[in-house]
PDB file of C-alpha atoms in Angstrom:
ATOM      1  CA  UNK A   1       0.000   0.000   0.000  1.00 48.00           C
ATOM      2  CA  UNK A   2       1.399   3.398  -0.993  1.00 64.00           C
ATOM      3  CA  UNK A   3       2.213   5.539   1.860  1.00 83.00           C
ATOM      4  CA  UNK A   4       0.521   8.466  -0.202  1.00 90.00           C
ATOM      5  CA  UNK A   5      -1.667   8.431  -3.441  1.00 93.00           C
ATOM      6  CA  UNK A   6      -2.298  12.279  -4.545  1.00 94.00           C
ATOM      7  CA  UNK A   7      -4.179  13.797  -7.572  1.00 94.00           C
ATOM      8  CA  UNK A   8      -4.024  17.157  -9.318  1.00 94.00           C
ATOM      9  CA  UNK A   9      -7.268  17.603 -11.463  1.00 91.00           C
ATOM     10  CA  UNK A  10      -7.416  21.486 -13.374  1.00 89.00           C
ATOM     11  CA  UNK A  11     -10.495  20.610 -16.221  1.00 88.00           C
ATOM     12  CA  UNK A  12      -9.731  24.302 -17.820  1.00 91.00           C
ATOM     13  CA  UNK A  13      -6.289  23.219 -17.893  1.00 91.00           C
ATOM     14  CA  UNK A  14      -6.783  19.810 -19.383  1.00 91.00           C
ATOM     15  CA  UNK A  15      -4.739  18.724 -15.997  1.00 92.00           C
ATOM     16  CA  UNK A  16      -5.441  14.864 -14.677  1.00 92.00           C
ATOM     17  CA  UNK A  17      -2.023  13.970 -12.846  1.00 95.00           C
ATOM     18  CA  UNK A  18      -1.372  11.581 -10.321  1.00 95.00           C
ATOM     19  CA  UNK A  19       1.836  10.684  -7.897  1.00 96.00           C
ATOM     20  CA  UNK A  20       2.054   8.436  -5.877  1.00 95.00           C
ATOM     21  CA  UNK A  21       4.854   7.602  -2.738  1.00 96.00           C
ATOM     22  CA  UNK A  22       5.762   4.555  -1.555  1.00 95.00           C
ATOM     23  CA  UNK A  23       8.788   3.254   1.104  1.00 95.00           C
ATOM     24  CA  UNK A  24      10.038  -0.005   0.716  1.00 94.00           C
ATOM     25  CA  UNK A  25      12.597  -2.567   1.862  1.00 93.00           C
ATOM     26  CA  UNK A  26      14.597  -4.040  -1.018  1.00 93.00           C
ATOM     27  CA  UNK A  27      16.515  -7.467  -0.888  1.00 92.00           C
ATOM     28  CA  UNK A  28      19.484  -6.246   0.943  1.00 90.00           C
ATOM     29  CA  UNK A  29      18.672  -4.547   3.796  1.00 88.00           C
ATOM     30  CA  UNK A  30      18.542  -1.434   2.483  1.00 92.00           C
ATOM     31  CA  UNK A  31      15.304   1.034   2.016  1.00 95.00           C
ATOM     32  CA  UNK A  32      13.918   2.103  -1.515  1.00 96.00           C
ATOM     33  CA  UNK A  33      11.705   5.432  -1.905  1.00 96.00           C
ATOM     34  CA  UNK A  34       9.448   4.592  -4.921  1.00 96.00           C
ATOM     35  CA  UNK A  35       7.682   7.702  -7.202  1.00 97.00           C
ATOM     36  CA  UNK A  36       5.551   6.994  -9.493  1.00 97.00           C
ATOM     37  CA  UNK A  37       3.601   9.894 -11.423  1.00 97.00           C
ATOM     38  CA  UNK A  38       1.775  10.555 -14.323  1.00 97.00           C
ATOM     39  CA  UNK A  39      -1.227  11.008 -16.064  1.00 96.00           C
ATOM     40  CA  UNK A  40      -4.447   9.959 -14.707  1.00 94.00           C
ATOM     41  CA  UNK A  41      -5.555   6.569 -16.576  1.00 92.00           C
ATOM     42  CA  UNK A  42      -1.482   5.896 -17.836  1.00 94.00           C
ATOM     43  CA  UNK A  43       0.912   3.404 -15.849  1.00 95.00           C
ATOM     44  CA  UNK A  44       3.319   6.699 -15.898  1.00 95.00           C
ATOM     45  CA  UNK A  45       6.707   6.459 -14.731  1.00 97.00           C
ATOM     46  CA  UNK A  46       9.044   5.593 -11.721  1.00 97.00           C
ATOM     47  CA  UNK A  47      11.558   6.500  -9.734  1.00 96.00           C
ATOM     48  CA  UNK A  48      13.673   4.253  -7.028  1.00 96.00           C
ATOM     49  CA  UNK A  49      15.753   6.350  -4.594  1.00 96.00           C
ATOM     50  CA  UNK A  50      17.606   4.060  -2.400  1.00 96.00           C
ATOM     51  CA  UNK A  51      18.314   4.920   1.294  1.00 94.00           C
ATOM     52  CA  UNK A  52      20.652   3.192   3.674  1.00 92.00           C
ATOM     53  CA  UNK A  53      18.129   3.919   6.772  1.00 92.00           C
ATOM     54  CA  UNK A  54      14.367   3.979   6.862  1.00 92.00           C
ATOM     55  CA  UNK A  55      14.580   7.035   8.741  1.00 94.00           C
ATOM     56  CA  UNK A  56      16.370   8.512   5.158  1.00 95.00           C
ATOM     57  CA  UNK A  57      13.932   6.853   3.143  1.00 94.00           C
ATOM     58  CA  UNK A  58      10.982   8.408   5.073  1.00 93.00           C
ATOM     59  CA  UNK A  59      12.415  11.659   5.408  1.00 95.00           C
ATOM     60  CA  UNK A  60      12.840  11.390   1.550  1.00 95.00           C
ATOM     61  CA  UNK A  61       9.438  10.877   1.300  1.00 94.00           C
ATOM     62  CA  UNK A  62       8.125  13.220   3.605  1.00 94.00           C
ATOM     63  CA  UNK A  63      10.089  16.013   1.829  1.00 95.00           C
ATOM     64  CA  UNK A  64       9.103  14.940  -1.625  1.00 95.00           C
ATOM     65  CA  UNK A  65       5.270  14.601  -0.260  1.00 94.00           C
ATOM     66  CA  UNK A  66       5.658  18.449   1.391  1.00 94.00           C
ATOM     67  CA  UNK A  67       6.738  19.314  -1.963  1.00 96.00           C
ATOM     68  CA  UNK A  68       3.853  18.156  -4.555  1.00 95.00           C
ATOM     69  CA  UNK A  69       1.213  19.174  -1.617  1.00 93.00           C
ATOM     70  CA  UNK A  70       2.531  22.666  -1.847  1.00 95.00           C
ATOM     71  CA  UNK A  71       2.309  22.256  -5.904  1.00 94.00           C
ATOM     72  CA  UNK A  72      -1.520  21.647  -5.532  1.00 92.00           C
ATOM     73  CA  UNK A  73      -1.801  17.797  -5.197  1.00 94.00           C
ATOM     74  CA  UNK A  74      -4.198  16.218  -2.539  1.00 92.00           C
ATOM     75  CA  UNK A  75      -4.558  12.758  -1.190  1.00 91.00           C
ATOM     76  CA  UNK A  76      -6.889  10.598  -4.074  1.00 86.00           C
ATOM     77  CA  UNK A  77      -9.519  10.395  -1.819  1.00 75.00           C
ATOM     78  CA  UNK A  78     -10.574  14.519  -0.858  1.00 67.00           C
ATOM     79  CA  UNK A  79     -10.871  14.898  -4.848  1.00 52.00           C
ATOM     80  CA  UNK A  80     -13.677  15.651  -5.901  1.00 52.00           C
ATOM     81  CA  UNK A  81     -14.628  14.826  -9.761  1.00 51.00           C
ATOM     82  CA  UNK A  82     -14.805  17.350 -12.019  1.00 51.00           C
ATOM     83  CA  UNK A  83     -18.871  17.983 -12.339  1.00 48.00           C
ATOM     84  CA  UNK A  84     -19.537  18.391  -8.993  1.00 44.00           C
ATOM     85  CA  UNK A  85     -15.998  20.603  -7.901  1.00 46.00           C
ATOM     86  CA  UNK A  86     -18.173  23.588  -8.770  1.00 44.00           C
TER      87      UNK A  86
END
C-alpha cells in the first residue's frame, strides 16, 4: 500500500495527474523510496531512490510529499470529480 496516493485535477487546464509515494525494503537490507507519477488513466513512470536507513527513506518521502502538496496535489480520496468541484 502506498504511503501516499495524490491527484491534481485542473479541467480548464486539461490537468489529470497523479503521484504516488511509496517506502520499501529491497533485498538487501537497504530502504527504496518509490515515485511513481503521471497522467491519470497511464501506468506513468518511476523512480527508485535508495536509502541506507528507513529514517532517510521516510524523510525522503516526507520532503518529496511536502513538496507536490505545496504544488496543488491532494490525497486521491478529498478529490472531488470534475462535475460536482463547482
Amino acid at each position: 500500500m502506498p504511503l501516499a496516493h495524490l491527484h491534481r485535477i485542473d479541467p480548464e487546464a486539461n490537468m489529470s495527474r497523479f503521484y504516488c509515494i511509496d517506502v520499501a525494503a529491497t533485498l538487501f537490507g537497504d530502504v527504496s523510496v518509490l515515485r511513481t507519477w503521471g497522467r491519470i488513466g497511464t501506468h506513468g513512470r518511476t523512480s527508485i531512490e535508495t536509502c541506507a536507513s528507513v529514517e532517510e527513506a521516510e524523510r525522503a518521502a516526507s520532503h518529496t510529499l511536502r513538496q507536490k502538496m505545496r504544488r496543488g496535489y491532494l490525497p486521491a480520496g478529498q478529490m472531488l470529480p470534475p462535475d460536482l468541484a463547482e
